[in-house]
Coordinates of C-alpha atoms and ligand atoms in Angstrom, one line a residue:
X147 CA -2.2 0.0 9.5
X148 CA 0.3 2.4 7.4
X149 CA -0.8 4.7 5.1
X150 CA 0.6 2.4 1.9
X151 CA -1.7 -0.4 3.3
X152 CA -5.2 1.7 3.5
X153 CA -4.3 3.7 -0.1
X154 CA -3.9 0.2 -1.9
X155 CA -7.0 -1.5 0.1
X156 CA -9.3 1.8 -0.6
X157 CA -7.7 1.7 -4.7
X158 CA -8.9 -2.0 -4.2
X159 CA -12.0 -1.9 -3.4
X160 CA -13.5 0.7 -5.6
X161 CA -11.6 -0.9 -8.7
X162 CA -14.2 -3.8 -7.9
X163 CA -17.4 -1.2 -7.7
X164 CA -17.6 -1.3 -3.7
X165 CA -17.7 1.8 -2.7
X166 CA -19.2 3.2 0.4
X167 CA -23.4 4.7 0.3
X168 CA -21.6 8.6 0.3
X169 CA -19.2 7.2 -2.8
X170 CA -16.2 7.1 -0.5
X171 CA -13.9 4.2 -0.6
X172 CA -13.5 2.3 2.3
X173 CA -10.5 1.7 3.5
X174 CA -9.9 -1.6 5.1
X175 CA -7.5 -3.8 6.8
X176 CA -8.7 -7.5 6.4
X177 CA -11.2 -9.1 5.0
X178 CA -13.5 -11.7 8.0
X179 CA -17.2 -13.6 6.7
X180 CA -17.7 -14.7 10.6
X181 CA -17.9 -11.0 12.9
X182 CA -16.2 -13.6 15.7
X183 CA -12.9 -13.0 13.6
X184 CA -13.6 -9.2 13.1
X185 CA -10.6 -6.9 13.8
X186 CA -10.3 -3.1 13.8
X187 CA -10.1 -2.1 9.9
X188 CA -11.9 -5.0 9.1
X189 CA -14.2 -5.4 6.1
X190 CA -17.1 -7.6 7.3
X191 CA -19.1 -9.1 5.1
X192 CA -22.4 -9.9 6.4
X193 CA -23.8 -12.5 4.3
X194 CA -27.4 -14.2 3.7
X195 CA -27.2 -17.9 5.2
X196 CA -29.1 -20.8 5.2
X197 CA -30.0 -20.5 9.2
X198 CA -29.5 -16.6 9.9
X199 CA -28.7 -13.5 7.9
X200 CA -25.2 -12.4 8.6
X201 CA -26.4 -8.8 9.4
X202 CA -27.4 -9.8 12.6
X203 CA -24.1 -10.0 13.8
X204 CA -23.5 -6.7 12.4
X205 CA -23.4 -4.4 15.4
X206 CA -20.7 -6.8 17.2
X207 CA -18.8 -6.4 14.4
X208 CA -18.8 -2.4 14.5
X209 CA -18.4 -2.7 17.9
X210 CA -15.1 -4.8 17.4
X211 CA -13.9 -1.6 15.1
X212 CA -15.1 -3.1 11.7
X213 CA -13.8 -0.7 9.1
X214 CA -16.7 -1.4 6.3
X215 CA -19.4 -4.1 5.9
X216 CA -20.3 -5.7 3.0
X217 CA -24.0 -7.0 2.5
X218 CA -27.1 -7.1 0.6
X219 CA -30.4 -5.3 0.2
X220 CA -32.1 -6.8 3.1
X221 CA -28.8 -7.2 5.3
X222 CA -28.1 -3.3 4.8
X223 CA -32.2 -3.0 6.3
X224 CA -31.6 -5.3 8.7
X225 CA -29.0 -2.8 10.4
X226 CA -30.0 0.7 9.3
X227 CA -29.9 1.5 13.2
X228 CA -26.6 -0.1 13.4
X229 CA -25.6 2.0 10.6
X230 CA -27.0 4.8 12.1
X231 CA -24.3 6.7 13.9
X232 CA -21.4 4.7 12.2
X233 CA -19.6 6.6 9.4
X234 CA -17.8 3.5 8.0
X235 CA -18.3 2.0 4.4
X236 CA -21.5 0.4 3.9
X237 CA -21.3 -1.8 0.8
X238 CA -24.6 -3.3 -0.8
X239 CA -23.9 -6.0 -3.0
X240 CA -26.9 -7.7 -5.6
X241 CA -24.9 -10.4 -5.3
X242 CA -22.6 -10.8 -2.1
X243 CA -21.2 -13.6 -2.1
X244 CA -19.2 -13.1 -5.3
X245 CA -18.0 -9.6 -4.3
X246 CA -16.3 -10.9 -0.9
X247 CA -14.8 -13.2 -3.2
X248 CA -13.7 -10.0 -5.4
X249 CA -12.4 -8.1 -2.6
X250 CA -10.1 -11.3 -1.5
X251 CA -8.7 -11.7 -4.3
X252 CA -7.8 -8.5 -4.9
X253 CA -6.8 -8.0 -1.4
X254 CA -4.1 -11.0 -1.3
X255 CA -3.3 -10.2 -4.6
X256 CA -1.0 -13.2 -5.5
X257 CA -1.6 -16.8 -6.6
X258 CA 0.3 -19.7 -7.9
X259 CA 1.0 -19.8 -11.8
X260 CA -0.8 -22.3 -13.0
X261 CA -4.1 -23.2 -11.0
X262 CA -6.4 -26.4 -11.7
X263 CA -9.4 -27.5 -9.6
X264 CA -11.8 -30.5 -9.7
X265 CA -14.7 -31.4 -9.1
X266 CA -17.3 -34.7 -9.0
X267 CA -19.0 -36.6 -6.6
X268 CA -15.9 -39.2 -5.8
X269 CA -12.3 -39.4 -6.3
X270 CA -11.6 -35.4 -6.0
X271 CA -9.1 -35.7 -3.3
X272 CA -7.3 -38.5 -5.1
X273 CA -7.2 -36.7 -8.4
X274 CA -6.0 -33.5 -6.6
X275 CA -3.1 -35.2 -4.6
X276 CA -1.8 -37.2 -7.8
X277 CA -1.7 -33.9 -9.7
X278 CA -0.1 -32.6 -7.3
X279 CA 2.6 -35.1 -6.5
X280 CA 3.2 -35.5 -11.1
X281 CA 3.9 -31.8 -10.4
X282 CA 6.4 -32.5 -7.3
X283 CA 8.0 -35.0 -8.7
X284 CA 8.5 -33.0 -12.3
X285 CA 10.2 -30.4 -10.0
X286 CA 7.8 -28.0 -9.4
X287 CA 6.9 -26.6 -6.1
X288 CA 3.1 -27.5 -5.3
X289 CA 0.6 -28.0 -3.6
X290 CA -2.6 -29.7 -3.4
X291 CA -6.2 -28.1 -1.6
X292 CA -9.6 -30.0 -0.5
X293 CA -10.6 -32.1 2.1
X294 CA -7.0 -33.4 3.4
X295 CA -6.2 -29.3 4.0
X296 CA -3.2 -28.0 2.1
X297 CA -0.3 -30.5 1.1
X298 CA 2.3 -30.1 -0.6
X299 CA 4.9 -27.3 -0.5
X300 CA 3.1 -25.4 1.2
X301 CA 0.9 -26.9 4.3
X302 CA -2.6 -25.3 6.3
X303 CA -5.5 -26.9 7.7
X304 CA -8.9 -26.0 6.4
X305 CA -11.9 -26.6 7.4
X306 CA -14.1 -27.2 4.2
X307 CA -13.1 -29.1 1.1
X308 CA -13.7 -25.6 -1.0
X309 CA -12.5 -23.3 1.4
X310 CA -14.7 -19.6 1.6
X311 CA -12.9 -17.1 -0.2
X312 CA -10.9 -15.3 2.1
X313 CA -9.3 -18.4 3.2
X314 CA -9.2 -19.6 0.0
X315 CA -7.5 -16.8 -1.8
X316 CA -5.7 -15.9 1.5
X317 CA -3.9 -19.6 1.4
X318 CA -3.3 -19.0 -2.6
X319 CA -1.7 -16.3 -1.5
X320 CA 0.9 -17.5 0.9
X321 CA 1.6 -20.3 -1.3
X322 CA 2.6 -18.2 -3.7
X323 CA 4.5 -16.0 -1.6
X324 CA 6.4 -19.3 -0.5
X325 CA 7.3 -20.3 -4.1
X326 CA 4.6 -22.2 -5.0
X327 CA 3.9 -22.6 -9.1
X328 CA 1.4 -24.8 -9.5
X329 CA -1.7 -26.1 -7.2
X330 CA -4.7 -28.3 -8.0
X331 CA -7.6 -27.9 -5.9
X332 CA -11.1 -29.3 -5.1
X333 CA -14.0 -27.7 -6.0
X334 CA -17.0 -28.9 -3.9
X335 CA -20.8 -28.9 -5.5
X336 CA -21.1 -26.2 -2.4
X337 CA -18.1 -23.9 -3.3
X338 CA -19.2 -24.0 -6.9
X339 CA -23.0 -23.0 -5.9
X340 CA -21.7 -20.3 -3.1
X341 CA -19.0 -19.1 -5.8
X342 CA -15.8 -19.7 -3.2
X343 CA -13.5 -20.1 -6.2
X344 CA -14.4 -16.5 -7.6
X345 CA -11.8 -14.5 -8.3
X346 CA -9.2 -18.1 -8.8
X347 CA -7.5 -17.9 -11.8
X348 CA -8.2 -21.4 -13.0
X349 CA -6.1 -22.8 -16.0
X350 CA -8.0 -26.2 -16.2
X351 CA -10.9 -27.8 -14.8
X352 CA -11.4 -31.6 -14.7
X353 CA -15.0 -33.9 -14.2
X354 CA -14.5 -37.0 -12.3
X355 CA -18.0 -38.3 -12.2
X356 CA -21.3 -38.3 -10.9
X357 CA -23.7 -39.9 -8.2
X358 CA -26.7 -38.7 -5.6
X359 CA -25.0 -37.2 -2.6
X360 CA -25.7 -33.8 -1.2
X361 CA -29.4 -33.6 -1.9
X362 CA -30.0 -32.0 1.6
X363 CA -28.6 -28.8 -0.3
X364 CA -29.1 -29.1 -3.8
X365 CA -33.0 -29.2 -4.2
X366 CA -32.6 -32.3 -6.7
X367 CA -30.4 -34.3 -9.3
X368 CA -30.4 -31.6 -11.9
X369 CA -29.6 -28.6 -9.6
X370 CA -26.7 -30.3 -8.2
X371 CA -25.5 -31.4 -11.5
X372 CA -26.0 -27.8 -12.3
X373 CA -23.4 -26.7 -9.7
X374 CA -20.7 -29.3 -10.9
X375 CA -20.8 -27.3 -14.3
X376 CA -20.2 -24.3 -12.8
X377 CA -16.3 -25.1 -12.6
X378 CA -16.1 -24.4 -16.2
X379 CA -17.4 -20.6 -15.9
X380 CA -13.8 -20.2 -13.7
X381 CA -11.8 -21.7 -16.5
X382 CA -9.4 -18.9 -17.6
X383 CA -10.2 -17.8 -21.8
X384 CA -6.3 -18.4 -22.6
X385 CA -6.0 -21.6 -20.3
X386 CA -9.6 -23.7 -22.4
X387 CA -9.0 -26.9 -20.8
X388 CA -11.5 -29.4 -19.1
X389 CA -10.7 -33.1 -18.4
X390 CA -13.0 -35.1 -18.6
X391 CA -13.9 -38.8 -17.3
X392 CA -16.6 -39.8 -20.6
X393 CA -17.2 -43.2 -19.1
X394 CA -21.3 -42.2 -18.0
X395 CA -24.0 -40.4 -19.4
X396 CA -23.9 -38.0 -17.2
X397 CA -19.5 -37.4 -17.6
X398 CA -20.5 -37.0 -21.2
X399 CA -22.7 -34.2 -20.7
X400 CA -20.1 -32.4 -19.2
X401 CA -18.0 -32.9 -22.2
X402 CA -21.1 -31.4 -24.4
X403 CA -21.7 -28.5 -22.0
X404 CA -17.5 -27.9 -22.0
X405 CA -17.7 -28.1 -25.8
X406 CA -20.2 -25.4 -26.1
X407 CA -18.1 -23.2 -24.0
X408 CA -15.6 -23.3 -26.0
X409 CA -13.0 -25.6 -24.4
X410 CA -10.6 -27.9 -25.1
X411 CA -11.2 -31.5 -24.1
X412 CA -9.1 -34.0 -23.0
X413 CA -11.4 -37.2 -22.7
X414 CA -10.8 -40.1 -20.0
X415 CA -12.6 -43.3 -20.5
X416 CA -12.8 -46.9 -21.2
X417 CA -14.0 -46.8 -25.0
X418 CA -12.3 -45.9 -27.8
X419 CA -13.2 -42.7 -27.9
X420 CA -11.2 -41.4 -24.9
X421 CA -8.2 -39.9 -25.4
X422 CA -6.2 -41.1 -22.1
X423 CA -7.8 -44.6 -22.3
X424 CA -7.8 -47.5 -19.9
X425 CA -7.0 -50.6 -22.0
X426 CA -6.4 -53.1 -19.3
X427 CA -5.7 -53.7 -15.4
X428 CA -3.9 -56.3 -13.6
X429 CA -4.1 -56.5 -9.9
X430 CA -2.1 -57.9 -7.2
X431 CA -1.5 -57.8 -3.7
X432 CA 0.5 -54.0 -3.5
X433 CA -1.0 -52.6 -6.5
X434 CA -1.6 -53.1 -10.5
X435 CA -0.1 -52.7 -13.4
X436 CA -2.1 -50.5 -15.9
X437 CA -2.0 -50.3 -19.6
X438 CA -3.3 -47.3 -21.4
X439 CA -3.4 -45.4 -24.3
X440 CA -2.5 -41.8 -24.5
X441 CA -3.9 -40.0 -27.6
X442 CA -3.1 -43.9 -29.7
X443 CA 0.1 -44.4 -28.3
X444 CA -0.2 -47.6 -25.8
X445 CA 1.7 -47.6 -22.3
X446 CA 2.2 -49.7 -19.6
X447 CA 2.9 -48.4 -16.0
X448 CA 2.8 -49.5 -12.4
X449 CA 0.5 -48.3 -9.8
X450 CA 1.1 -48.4 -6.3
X451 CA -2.7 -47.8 -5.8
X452 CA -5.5 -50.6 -4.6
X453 CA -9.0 -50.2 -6.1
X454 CA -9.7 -50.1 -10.2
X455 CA -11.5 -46.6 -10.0
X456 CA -8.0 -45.4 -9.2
X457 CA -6.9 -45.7 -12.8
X458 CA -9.1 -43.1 -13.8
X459 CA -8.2 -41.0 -11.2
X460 CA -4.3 -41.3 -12.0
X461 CA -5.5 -40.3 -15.8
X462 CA -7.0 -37.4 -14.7
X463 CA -4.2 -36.2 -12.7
X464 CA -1.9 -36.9 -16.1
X465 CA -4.7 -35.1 -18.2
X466 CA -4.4 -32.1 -15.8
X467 CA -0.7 -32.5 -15.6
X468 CA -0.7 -32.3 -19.7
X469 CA -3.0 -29.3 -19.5
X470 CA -0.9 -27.2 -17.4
X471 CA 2.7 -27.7 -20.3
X472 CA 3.6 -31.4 -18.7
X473 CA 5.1 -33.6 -21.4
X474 CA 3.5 -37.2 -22.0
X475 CA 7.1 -39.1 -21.4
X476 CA 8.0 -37.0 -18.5
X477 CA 4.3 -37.6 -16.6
X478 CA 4.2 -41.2 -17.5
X479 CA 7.6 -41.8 -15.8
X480 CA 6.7 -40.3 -12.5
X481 CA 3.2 -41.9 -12.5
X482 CA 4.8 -45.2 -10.8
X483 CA 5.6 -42.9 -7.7
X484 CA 2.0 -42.0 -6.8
X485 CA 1.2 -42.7 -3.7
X486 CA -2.4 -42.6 -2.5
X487 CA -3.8 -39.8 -0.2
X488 CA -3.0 -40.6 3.5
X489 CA -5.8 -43.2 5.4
X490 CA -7.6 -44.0 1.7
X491 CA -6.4 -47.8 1.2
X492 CA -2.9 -47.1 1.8
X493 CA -0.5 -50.0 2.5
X494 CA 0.7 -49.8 6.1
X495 CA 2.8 -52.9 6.5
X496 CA 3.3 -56.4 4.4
X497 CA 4.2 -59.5 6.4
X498 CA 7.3 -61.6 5.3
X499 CA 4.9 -63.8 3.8
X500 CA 3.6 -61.2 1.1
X501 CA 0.1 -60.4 3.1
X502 CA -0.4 -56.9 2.8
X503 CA -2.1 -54.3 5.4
X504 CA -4.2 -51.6 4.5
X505 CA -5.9 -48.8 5.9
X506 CA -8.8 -46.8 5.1
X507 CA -11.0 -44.2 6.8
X508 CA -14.2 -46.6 5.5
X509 CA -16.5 -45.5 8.8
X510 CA -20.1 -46.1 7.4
X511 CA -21.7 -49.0 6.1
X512 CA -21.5 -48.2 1.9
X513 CA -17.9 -46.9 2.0
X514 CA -17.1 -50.3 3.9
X515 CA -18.6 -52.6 1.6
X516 CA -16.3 -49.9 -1.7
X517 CA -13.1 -50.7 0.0
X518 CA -14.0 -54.4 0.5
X519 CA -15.0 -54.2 -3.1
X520 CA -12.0 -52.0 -4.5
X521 CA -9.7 -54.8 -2.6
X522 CA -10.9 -58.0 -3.4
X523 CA -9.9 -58.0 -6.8
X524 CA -6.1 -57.6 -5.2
X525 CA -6.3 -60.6 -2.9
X526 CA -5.7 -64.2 -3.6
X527 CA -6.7 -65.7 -0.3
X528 CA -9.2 -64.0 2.7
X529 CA -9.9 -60.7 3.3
X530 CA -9.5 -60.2 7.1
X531 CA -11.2 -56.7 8.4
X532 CA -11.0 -55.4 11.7
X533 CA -13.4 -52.3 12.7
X534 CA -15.6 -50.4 15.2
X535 CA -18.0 -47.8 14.6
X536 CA -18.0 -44.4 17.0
X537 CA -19.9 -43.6 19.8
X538 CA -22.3 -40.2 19.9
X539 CA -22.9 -41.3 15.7
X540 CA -25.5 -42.4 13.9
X541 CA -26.4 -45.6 16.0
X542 CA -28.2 -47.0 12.8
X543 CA -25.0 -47.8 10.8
X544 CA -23.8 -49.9 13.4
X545 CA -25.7 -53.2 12.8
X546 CA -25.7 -52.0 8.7
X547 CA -21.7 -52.1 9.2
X548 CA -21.9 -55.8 10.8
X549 CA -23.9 -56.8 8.0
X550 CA -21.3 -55.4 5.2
X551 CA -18.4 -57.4 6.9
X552 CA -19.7 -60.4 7.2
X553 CA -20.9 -60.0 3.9
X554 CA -18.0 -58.8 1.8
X555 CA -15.0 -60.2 4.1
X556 CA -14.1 -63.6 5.3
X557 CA -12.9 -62.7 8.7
X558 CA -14.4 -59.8 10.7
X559 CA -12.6 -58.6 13.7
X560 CA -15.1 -56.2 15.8
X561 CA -13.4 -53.4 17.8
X562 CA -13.6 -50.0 19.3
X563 CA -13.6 -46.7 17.2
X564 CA -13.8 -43.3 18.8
X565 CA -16.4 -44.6 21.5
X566 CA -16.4 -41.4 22.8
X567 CA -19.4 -40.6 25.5
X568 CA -20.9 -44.2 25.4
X569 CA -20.5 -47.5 26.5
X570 CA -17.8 -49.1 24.2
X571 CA -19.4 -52.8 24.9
X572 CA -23.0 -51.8 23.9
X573 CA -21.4 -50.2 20.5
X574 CA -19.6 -53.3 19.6
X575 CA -22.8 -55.6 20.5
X576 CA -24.8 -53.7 17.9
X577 CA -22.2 -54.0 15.2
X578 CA -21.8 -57.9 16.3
X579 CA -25.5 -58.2 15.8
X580 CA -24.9 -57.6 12.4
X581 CA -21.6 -59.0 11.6
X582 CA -22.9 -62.8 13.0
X583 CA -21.6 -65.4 15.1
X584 CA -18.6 -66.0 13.3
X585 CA -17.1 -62.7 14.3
X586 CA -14.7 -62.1 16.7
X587 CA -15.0 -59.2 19.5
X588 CA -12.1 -57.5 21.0
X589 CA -12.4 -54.2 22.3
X590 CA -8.9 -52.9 22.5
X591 CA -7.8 -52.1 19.1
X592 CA -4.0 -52.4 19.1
X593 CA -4.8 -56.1 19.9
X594 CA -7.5 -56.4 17.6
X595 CA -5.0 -55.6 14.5
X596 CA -2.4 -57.6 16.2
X597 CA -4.9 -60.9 15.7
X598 CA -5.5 -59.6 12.6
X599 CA -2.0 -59.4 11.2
X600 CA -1.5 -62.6 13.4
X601 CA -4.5 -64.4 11.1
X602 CA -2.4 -63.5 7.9
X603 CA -1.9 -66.7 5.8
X604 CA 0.6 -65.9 2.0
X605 CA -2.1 -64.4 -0.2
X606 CA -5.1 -62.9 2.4
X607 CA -5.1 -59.1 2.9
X608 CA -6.5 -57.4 6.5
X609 CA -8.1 -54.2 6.0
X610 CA -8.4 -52.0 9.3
X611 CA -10.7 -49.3 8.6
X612 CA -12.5 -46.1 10.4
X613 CA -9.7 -44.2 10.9
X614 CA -7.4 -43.6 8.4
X615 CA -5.2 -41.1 8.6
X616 CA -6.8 -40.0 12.3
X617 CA -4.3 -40.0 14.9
X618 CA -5.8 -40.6 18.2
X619 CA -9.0 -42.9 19.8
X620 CA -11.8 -40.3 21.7
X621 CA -12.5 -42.1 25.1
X622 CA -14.8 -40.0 27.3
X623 CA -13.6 -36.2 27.0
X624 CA -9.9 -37.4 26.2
X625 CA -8.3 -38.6 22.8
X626 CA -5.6 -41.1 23.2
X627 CA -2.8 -41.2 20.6
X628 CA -3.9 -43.8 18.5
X629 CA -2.6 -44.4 14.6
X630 CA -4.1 -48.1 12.8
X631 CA -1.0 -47.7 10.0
X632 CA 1.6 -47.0 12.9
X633 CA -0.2 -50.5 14.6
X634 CA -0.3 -52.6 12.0
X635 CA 3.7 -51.7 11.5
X636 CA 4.5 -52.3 15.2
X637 CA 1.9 -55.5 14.5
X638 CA 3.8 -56.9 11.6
X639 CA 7.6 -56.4 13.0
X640 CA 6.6 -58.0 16.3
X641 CA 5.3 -61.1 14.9
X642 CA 8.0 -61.7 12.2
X643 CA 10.7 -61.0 14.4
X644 CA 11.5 -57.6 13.3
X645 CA 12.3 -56.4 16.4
Ligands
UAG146 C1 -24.4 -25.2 3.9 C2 -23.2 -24.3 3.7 O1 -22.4 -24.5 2.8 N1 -23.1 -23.3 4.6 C3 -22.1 -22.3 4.5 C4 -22.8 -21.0 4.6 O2 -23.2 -21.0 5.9 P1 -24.7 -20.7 6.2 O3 -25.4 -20.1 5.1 O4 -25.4 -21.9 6.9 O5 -24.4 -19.6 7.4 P2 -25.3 -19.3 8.7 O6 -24.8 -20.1 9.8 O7 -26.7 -19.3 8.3 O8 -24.7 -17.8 9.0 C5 -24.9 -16.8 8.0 C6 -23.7 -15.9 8.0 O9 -23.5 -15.4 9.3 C7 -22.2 -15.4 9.7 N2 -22.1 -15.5 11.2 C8 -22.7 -16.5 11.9 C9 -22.6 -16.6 13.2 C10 -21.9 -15.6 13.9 O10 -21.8 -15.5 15.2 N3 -21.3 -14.6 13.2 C11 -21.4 -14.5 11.8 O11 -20.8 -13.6 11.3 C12 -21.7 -16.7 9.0 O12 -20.3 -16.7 8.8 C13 -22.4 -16.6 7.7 O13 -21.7 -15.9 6.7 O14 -21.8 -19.9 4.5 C14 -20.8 -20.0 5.5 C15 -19.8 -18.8 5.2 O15 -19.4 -18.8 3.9 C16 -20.0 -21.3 5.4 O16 -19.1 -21.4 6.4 C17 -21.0 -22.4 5.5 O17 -20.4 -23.7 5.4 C18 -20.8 -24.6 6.4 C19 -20.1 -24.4 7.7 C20 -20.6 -26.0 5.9 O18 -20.4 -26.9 6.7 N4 -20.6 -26.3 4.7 C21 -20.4 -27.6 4.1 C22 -21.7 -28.3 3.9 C23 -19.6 -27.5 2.8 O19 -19.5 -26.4 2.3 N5 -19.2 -28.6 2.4 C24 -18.4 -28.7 1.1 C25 -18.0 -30.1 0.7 C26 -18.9 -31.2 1.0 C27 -18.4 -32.5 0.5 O20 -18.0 -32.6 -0.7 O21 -18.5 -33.5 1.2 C28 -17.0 -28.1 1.3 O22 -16.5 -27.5 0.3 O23 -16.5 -28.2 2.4

């Protein structure tokens, strides 16, 4: 560590308040949350969980040369003999989870100019990537955050949607560093609650919607509606936007609570109320055509996007794009180039004779039957769907799954997906239990797309789901390279003589 290093960590630290018990300020050289990452210097913060108190693992963390440790009242009891004969900075926090996020982001200092995040129960990773790629394609360098890792012009893996805050101000960071102006991120019911974003400089927040989901954490509806509002605490005073999808009760709370904070609204909806309004959709087999309104003014556009839910997404993106200085012309020009996020319903291959393939990562029973749903609408003649469900999972959705495709398609094609530890054959005859007679069984994927594509009369669709974006098929301990859009291309140019 050099001597310009520990003076700006120590000056750091104790602008925030942590200072060591004798008042000295710690000098640091990294910031970890997990003592398995600790290095010398490090700052560890040991942090209250839901299964153990992180001040258990305090003493491996001073043994790996921890520089100071951040924790609460009952952490900082929990290792008074640690502490004992350690004259490192002992920091006690009231609340500790939004002074590690302090200290990172003062520690990597830097983040992209203009910073918007989103949250809802759906449609977070689709708003995030469209916002990012109106921004791209306006020529700005950016990137997009959440559950597909960091995309963009800038690329890292992550392993929550809301990344903790080192990570999280860490990757803001080297974004930044690498150019990047302008990045939309996800903000997860859980990163709002554990305050991961603290310390982001966030110019505008958008709402996408609401539904149950995550009630094993939030102790009911209200709490985890709660948590969604939190985004708009994060909002920056000179930045006072929130977008906001109006189209439920509960969207239009949001707007009431943004309201009251003072912010500025841009509304989404289908009434006339809405400021970026949804007038009309037409659907066909690679997409729809939208028509809208934007503040009065009525547009038409093209979306390359399957599933009538993505029209709202696509107007949040623009109302995000708006809030951060984007002009209405310029947005609406690009929005034609959207391309949905990798695995979700994207088009992998269309046959000579117009039939389009898509997949989508669909893997339990009530995402299956939304992406039969979202494509129905598109397709003219049959809906073909070829799927599996994976082995060492929840064996319940298996037959559930059978029951959705027969159900919601015409033609279901059973196959393997990730069988992993167990007996592929058993997996399949649960789902077929469900999916009835009429299906057909074929355990080897490739060829169960190739029958699939092969099945595809002008005007059906086949949707191969489970996987999306995932690369390879878990057999046993090993994981073949597998890839359903990379199939259904090699499917389609074999049987219409493309190669
Ligand atoms: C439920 C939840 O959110 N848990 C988060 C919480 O962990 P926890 O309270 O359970 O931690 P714990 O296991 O009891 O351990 C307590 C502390 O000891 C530390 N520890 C633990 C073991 C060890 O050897 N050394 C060590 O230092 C841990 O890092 C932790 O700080 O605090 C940890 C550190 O910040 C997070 O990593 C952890 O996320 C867990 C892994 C997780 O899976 N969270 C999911 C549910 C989540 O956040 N999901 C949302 C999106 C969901 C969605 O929209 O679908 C997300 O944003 O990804």
């Amino acid at each position: 560590m050099t001597g310009e290093t520990v003076s700006r960590a120590s000056k750091k630290l104790s602008q925030l308040g942590l200072r060591g018990r004798d008042g000295r300020d710690p000098v640091i050289s990294g910031i970890s949350v997990d003592s398995r990452t600790v290095k010398p210097g490090h700052l560890f913060a040991a942090l209250p969980g839901s299964t153990v108190h992180g001040a258990e693992f305090i003493s491996y963390a001073l043994r790996m040369e921890a520089g100071a440790v951040l924790t609460d009242r009952a952490g900082a009891r929990m290792a008074a003999e640690a502490f004992a004969d350690w004259d490192g900075a002992v920091i006690v926090a009231e609340e500790p989870r939004a002074a590690l996020a302090g200290a990172a982001a003062l520690w990597f200092e830097a983040q992209p100019e203009h910073v918007v995040a989103v949250t809802g129960t759906s449609g977070k990773t689709s708003v995030a990537t469209f916002t990012r790629q109106i921004w791209q394609a306006l020529g700005y360098q950016a990137i997009s955050l959440g559950t597909m890792g960091v995309e963009g012009d800038y690329h890292a893996k992550l392993a929550h949607t809301t990344p903790e805050p080192v990570t999280l101000h860490r990757v803001l960071s080297e974004a930044a560093g690498a150019g990047v102006t302008h990045a939309a991120m996800e903000a997860s019911s859980h990163g709002l609650d554990q305050r991961r974003l603290d310390g982001v400089r966030v110019e505008a927040g958008a709402f996408t919607n609401f539904s149950q989901d995550h009630l094993d954490y939030h102790a009911d509806f209200d709490e985890y509606f709660a948590a969604k509002a939190l985004l708009f605490n994060y909002i920056l005073e000179d930045g006072e936007s929130a977008v906001i999808n109006i189209d439920s009760e509960h969207g239009r709370r949001m707007a009431d609570i943004a309201k009251d904070q003072g912010l500025a609204l841009t509304t989404i909806g289908t009434g006339d109320d809405a400021m970026l309004r949804i007038l009309g959709q037409r659907y066909d087999a690679t997409g729809q055509d939208l028509r809208f309104s934007v503040m009065g003014q009525t547009h038409m556009v093209r979306l390359p996007l399957i599933g009538g839910f993505q029209a709202e997404n696509v107007l949040a993106a623009m109302g995000l794009a708006l809030a951060t200085g984007g002009a209405a012309e310029a947005i609406i020009a690009v929005l034609p180039e959207l391309q949905t996020v990798r695995g979700r319903m994207q088009l992998a291959a269309q046959r000579d004779n117009g039939a389009a393939v898509f997949v989508d990562y669909a893997h339990k029973p009530g995402a299956l039957i939304a992406a039969l749903q979202s494509l129905r609408p598109h397709v003219m003649g049959r809906i073909i769907v070829v799927f599996g469900a994976g082995g060492d999972r929840d064996r319940g959705k298996r037959k559930l799954m059978g029951e959705a495709a027969r159900q919601y398609a015409d033609v279901a094609i059973v196959t393997d997906d990730n069988p992993r530890s167990e007996d592929p054959a058993s997996i399949r005859a649960a789902i077929m239990e469900g999916a009835g007679p009429e299906a057909t069984e074929i355990g080897d994927r490739a060829e169960a797309i190739l029958r699939g594509v092969d099945a595809l009369q002008p005007g059906d669709a086949l949707l191969i789901a489970g996987k999306g974006h995932e690369t390879g098929q878990i057999v046993g301990q090993d994981v073949y390279p597998f890839d359903d859009a990379e199939q259904a291309s090699v499917a389609v140019a074999a049987l219409d003589g493309r190669i």
